[in-house]
mmCIF file of C-alpha atoms and ligand atoms in Angstrom:
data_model
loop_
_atom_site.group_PDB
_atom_site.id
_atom_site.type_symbol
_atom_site.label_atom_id
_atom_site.label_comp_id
_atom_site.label_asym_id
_atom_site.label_seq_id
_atom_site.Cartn_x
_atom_site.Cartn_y
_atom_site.Cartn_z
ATOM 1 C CA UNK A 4 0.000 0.000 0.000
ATOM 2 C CA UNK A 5 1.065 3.768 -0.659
ATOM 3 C CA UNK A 6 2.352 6.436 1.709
ATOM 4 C CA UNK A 7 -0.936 8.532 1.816
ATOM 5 C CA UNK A 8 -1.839 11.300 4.140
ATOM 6 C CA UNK A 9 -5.247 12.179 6.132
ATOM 7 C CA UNK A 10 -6.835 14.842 8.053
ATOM 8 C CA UNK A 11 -7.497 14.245 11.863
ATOM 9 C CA UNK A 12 -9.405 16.482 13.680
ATOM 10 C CA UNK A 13 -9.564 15.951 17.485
ATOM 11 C CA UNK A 14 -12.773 17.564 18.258
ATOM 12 C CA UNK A 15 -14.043 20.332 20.949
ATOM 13 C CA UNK A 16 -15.531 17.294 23.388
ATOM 14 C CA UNK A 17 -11.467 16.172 23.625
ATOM 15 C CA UNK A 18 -9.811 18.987 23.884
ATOM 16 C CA UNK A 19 -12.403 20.591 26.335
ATOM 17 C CA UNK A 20 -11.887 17.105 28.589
ATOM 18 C CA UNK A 21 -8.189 16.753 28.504
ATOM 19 C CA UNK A 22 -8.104 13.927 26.187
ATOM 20 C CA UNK A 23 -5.792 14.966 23.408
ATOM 21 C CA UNK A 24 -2.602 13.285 24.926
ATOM 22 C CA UNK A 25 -4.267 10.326 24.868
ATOM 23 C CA UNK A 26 -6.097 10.596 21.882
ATOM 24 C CA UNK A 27 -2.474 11.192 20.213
ATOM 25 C CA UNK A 28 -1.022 7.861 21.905
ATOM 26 C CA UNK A 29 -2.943 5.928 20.561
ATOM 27 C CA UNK A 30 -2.590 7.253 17.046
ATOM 28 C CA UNK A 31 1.009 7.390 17.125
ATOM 29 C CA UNK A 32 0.882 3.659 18.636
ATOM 30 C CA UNK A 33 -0.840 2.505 15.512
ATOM 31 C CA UNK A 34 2.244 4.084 12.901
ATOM 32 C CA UNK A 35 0.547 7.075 12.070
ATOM 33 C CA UNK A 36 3.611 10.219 11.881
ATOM 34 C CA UNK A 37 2.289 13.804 12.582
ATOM 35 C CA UNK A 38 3.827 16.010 9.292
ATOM 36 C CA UNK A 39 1.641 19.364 10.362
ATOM 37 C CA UNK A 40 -0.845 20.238 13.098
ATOM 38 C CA UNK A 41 -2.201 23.086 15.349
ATOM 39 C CA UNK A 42 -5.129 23.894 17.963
ATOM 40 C CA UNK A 43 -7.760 26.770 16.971
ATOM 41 C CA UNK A 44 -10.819 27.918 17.369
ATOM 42 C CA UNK A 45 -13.734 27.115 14.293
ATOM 43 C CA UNK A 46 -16.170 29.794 13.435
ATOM 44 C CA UNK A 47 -19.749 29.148 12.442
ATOM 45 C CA UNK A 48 -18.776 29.730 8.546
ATOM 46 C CA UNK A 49 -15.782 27.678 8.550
ATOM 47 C CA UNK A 50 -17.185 24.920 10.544
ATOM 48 C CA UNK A 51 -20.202 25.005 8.029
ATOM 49 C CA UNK A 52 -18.073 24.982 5.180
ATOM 50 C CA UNK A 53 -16.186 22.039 6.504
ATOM 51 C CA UNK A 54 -18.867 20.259 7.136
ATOM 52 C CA UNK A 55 -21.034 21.266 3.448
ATOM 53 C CA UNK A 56 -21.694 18.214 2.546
ATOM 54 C CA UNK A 57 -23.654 17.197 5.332
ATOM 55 C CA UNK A 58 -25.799 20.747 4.948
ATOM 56 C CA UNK A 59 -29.316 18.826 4.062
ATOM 57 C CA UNK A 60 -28.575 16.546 7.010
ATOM 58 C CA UNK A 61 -30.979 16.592 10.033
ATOM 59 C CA UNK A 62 -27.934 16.844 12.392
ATOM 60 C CA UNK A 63 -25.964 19.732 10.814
ATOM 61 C CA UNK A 64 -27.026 22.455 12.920
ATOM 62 C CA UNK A 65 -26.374 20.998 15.878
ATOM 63 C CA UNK A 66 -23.322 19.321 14.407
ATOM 64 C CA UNK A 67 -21.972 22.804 13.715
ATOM 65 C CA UNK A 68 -22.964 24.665 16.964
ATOM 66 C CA UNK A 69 -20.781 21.630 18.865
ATOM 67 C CA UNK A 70 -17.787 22.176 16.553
ATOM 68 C CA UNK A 71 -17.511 25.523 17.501
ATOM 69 C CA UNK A 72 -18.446 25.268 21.283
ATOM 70 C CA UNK A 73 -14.572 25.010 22.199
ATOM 71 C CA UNK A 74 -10.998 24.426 20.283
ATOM 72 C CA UNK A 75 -10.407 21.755 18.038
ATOM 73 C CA UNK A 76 -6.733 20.291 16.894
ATOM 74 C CA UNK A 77 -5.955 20.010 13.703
ATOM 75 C CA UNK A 78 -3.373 17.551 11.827
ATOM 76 C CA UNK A 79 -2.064 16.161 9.018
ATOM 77 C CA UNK A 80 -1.512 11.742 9.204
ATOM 78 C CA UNK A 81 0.897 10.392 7.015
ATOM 79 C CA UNK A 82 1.808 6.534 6.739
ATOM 80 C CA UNK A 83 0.813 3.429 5.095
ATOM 81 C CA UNK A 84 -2.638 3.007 3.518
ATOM 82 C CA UNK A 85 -3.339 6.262 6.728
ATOM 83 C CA UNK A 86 -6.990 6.768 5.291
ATOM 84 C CA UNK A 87 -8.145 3.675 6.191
ATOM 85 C CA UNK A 88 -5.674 2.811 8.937
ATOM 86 C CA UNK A 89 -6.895 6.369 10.369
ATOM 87 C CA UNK A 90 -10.503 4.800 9.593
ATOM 88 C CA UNK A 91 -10.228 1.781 11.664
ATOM 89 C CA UNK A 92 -8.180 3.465 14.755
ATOM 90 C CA UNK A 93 -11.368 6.023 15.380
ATOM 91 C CA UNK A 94 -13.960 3.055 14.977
ATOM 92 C CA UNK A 95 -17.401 3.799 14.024
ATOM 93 C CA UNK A 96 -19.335 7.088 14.103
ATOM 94 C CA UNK A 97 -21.584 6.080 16.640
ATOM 95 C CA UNK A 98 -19.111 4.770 19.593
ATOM 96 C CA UNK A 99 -21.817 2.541 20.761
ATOM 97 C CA UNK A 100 -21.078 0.371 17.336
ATOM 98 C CA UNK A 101 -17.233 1.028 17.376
ATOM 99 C CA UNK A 102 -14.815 -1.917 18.072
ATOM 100 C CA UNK A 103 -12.849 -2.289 21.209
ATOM 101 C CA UNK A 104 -9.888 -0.323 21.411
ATOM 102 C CA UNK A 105 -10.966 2.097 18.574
ATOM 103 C CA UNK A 106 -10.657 5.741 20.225
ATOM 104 C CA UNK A 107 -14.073 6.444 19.705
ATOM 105 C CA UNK A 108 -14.954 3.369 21.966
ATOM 106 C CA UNK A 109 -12.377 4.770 24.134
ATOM 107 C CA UNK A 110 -13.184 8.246 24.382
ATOM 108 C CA UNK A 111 -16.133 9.433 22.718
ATOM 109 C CA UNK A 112 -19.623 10.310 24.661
ATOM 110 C CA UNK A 113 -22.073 9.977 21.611
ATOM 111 C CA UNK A 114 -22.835 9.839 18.110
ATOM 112 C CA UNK A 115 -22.406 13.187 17.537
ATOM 113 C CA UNK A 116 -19.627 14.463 20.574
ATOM 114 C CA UNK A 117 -17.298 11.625 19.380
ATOM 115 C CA UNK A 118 -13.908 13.095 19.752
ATOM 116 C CA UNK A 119 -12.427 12.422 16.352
ATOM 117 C CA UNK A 120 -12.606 13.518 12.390
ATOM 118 C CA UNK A 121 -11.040 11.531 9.846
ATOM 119 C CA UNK A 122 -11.339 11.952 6.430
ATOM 120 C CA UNK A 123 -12.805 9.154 4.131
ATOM 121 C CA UNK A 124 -11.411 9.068 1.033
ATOM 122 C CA UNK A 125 -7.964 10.392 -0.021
ATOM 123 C CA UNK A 126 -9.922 12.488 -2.385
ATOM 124 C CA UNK A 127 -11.834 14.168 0.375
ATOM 125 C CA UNK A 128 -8.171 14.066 2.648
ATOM 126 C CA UNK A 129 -6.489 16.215 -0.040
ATOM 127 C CA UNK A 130 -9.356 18.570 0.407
ATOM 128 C CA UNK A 131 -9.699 18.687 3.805
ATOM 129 C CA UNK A 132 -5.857 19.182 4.094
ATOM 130 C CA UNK A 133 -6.139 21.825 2.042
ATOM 131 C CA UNK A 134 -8.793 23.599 4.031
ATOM 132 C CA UNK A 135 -6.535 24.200 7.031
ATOM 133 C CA UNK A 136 -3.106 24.137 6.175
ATOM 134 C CA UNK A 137 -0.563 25.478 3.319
ATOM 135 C CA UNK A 138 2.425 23.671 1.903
ATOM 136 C CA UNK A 139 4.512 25.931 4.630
ATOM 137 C CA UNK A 140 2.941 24.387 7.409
ATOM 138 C CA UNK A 141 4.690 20.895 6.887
ATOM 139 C CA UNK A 142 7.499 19.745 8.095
ATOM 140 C CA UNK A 143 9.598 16.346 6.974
HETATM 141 N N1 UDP B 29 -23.100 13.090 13.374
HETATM 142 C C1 UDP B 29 -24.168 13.314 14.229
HETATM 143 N N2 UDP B 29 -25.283 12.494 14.126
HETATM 144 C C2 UDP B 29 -25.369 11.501 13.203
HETATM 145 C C3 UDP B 29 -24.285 11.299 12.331
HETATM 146 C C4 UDP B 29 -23.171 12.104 12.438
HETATM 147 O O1 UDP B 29 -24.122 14.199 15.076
HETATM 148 O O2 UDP B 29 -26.393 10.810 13.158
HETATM 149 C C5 UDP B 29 -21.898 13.944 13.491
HETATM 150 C C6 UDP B 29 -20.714 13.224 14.126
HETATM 151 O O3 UDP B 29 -19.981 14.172 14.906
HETATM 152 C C7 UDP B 29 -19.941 12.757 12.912
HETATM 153 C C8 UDP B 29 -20.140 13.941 11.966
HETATM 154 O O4 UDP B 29 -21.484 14.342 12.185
HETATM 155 O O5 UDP B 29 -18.593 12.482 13.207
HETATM 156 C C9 UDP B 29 -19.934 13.643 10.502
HETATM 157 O O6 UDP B 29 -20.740 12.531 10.146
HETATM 158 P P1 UDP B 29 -20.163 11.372 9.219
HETATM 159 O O7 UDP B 29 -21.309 10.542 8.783
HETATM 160 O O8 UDP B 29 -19.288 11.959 8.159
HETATM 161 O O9 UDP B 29 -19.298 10.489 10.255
HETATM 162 P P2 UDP B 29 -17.701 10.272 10.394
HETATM 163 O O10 UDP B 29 -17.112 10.322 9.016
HETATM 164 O O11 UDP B 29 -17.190 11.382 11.288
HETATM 165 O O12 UDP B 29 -17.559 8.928 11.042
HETATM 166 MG MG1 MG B 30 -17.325 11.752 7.545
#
């Protein structure tokens, strides 16, 4: 499998409860090499934008208004296949479904405060990389 990168977000519900340490351990326990990242603070339009292609979505609103209700930590994945490794380290949307270990099963309090992003295609990664960070903001 190819060297591919993917965007991880570690959501308002983890950094507002101390998790992010954590969170990252187990990340960088499964291969997965930080090559950018930062903490900041989503507005309403940039938190909708991110999340456009959920807009007809019942959950949006509410989806948006808790992505902007504290910081969120941004970074870049790289490693083997890291889409779908990324994929199977968060475990399912819904932490009640995700498999043991995953960090949603870990950490995560529901469906929608779930403590992780991770993009699902490298299609929608180079996007979503694109939406928070320029080529300066890599390193090696
Ligand atoms: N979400 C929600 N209710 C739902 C489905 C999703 O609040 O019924 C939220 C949740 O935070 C999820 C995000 O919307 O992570 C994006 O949904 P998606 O289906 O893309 O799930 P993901 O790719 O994050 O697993
Ligand atoms: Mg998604």
């Amino acid at each position: 499998m190819a060297i591919e990168r993917t965007l991880s977000i570690l959501k308002p519900d983890a950094c507002l409860r101390n998790l992010t340490g954590r969170i990252m351990t187990v990340i960088e326990d499964s291969g997965l090499r930080v090559v950018a990242g930062k903490r900041l603070q989503l507005t309403q339009e940039r938190a909708e934008a991110f999340y456009a292609v959920h807009k007809d979505r019942p959950f949006f609103g509410d989806l948006v208004s808790y992505m902007i209700s504290g910081p969120v930590e941004v970074r870049v994945l790289e490693g083997e296949g890291a889409v779908a490794k990324y994929r199977e380290i968060m475990g399912a949307t819904n932490p009640a479904e995700a498999a043991d270990g995953t960090i949603r099963k870990l950490f995560a309090e529901n469906v929608e405060r779930n403590s992780v992003h991770g993009s699902d295609s490298q299609e929608n990664a180079a996007k979503e990389i694109a939406f928070f960070f320029t080529p300066e903001e890599f390193t090696g």
